Coordinates of C-alpha atoms in Angstrom, one line a residue:
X1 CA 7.5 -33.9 65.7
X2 CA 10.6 -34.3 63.1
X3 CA 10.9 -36.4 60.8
X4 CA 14.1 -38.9 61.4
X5 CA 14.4 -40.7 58.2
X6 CA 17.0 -38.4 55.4
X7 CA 15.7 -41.0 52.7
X8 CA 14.0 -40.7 49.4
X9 CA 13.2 -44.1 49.7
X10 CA 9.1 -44.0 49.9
X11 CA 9.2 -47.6 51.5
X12 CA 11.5 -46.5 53.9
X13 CA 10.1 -46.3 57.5
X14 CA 10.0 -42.7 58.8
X15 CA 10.2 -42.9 62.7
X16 CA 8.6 -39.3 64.1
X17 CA 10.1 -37.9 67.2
X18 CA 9.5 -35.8 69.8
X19 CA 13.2 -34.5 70.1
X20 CA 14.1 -36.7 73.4
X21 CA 16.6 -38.4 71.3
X22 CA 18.6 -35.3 70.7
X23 CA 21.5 -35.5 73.0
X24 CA 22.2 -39.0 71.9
X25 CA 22.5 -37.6 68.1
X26 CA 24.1 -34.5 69.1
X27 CA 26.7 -36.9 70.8
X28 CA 27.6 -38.9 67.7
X29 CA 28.5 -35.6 66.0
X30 CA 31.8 -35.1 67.9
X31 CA 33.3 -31.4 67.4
X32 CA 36.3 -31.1 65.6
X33 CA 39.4 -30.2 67.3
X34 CA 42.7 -28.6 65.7
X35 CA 43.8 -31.9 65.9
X36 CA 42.6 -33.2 62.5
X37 CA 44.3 -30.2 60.8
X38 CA 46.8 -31.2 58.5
X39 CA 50.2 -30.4 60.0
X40 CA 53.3 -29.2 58.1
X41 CA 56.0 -31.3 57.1
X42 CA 59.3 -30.0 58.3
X43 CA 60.4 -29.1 61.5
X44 CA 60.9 -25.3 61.4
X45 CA 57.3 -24.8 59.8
X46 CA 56.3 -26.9 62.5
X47 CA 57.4 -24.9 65.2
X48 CA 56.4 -21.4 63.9
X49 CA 52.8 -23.4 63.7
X50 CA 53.1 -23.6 66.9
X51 CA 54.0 -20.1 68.1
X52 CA 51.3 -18.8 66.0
X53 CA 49.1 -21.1 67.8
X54 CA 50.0 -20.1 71.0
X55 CA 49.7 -16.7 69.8
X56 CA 46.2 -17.2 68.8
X57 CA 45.1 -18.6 71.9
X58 CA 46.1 -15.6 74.1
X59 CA 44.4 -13.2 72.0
X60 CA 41.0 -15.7 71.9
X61 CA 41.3 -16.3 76.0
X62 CA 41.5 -12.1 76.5
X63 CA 38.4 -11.5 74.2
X64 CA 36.8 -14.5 75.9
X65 CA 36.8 -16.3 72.7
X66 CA 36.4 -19.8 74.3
X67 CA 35.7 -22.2 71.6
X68 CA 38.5 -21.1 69.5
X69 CA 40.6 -21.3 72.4
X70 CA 40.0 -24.9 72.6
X71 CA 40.3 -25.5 69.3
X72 CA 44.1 -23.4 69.7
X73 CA 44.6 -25.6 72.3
X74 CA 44.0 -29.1 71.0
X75 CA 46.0 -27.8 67.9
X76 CA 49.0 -27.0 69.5
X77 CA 48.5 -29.7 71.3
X78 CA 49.2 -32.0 68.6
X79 CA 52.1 -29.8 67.2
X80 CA 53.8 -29.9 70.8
X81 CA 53.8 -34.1 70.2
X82 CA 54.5 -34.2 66.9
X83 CA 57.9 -31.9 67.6
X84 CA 60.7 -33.6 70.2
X85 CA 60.6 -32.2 73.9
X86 CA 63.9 -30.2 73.8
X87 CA 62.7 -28.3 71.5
X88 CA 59.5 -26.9 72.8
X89 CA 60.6 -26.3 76.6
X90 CA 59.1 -22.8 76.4
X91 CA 55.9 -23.6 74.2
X92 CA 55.4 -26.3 76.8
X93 CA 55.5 -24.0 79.7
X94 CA 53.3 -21.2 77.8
X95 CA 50.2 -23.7 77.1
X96 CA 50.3 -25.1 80.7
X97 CA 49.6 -21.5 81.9
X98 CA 47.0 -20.9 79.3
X99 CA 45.7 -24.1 79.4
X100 CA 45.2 -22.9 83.6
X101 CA 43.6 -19.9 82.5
X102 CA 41.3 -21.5 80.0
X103 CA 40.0 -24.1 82.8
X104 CA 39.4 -21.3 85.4
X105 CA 37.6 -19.0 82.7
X106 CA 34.0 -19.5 84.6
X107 CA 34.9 -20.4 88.1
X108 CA 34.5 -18.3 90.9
X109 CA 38.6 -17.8 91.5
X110 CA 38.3 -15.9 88.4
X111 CA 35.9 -13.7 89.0
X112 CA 37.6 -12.7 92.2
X113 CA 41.0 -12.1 90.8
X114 CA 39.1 -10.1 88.1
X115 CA 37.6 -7.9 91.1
X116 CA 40.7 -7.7 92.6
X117 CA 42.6 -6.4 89.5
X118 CA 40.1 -3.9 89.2
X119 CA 40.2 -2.7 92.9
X120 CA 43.7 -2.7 92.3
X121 CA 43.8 -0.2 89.4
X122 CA 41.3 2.0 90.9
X123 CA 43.2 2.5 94.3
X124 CA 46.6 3.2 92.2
X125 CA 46.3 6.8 91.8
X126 CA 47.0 7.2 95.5
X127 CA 45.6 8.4 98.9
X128 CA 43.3 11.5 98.8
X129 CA 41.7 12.8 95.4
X130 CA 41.9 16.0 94.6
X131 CA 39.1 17.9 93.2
X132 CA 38.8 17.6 89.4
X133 CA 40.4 20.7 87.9
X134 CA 38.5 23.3 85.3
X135 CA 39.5 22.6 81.6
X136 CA 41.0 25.5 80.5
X137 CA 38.2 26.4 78.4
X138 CA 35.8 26.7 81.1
X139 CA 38.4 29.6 83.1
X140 CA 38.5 30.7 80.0
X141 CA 35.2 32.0 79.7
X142 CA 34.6 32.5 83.3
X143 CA 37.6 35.6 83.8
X144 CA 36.3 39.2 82.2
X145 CA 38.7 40.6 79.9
X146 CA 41.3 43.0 81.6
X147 CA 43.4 45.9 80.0
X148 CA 46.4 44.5 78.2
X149 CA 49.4 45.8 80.0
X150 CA 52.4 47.0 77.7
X151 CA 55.6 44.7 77.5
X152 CA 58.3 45.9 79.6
X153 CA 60.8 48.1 78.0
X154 CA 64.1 46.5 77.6
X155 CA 67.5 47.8 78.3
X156 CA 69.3 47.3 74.5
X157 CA 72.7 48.2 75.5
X158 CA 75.0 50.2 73.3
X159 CA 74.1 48.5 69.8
X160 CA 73.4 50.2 66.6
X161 CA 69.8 50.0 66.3
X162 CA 67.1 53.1 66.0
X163 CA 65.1 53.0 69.4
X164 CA 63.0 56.1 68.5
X165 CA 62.1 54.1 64.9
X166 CA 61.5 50.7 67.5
X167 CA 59.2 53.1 70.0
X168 CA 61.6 52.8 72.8
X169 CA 63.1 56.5 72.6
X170 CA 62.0 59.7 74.5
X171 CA 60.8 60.7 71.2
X172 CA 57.8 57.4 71.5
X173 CA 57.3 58.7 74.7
X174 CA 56.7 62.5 73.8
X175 CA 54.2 61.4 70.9
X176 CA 52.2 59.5 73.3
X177 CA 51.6 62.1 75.9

């Protein structure tokens, strides 16, 4: 049971429900809407209110956000009327799409586009797949250890520079044998 009556009142009659009288209550309390938001004074503020708006409904319809969507909505809404029609051509044209996207957010069209975008990105990469190759980390470890071959000796032309000192020279060779 709950107690209906908010009074301190002791006289005042206390009517004790069962909660079928809920939705009736419930529908007295309307939610509030962007609507009853103060909006700015002047003309350019209003239409930067207005992009930002729109801005924040995109972002709230991608993360699924749905009740600050509408509350975007009916807020740009009443920014769009309150500013003259030439000027909001574009902003007009934005919140018709995402006022589309926000009325097909649980119907069955867009759960099959989402399918289909997903389909989509998976078949992309192209026709066959190849195998997955090894990280180089794994070949790594898998190849034993060979003899390190010496770099190949290179032809220095006529300069001025000590090959013997370098370990170029016949000399190198002599001392290694």
């Amino acid at each position: 049971m709950v107690r209906r009556s908010q009074s301190s009142n002791p006289r005042s009659t206390v009517v004790l429900t069962s909660g079928s009288d809920w939705g009736t209550r419930a529908a007295e309390q309307s939610r509030s809407s962007g609507a009853e938001l103060p909006l700015p004074r002047k003309q350019p503020a209003k239409l930067k209110a207005l992009r930002q708006t729109i801005g924040v409904i995109r972002t709230a319809l991608n993360a699924k956000r749905w009740h600050q969507a509408r509350f975007g909505l009916s807020r740009a809404q009443a920014l769009v009327n309150a500013l003259p029609a030439d000027l909001t051509t574009d902003e007009r044209a934005q919140l018709t799409a995402l006022r589309k996207k926000f009325a097909a957010r649980n119907t069955r069209a867009a759960a099959d586009a989402r399918k289909a975008k997903a389909a989509a990105l998976s078949k992309r990469s192209g026709g066959k797949r190849s195998a997955p190759k090894p990280s180089a980390k794994k070949s790594a470890t898998r190849k034993s250890p060979e003899k390190v071959s010496p770099a190949p000796v290179r032809e220095l032309g006529d300069r001025l520079i000590n090959r013997a000192a370098l370990g170029y020279g016949p000399e190198a060779q002599s001392r290694n044998q």
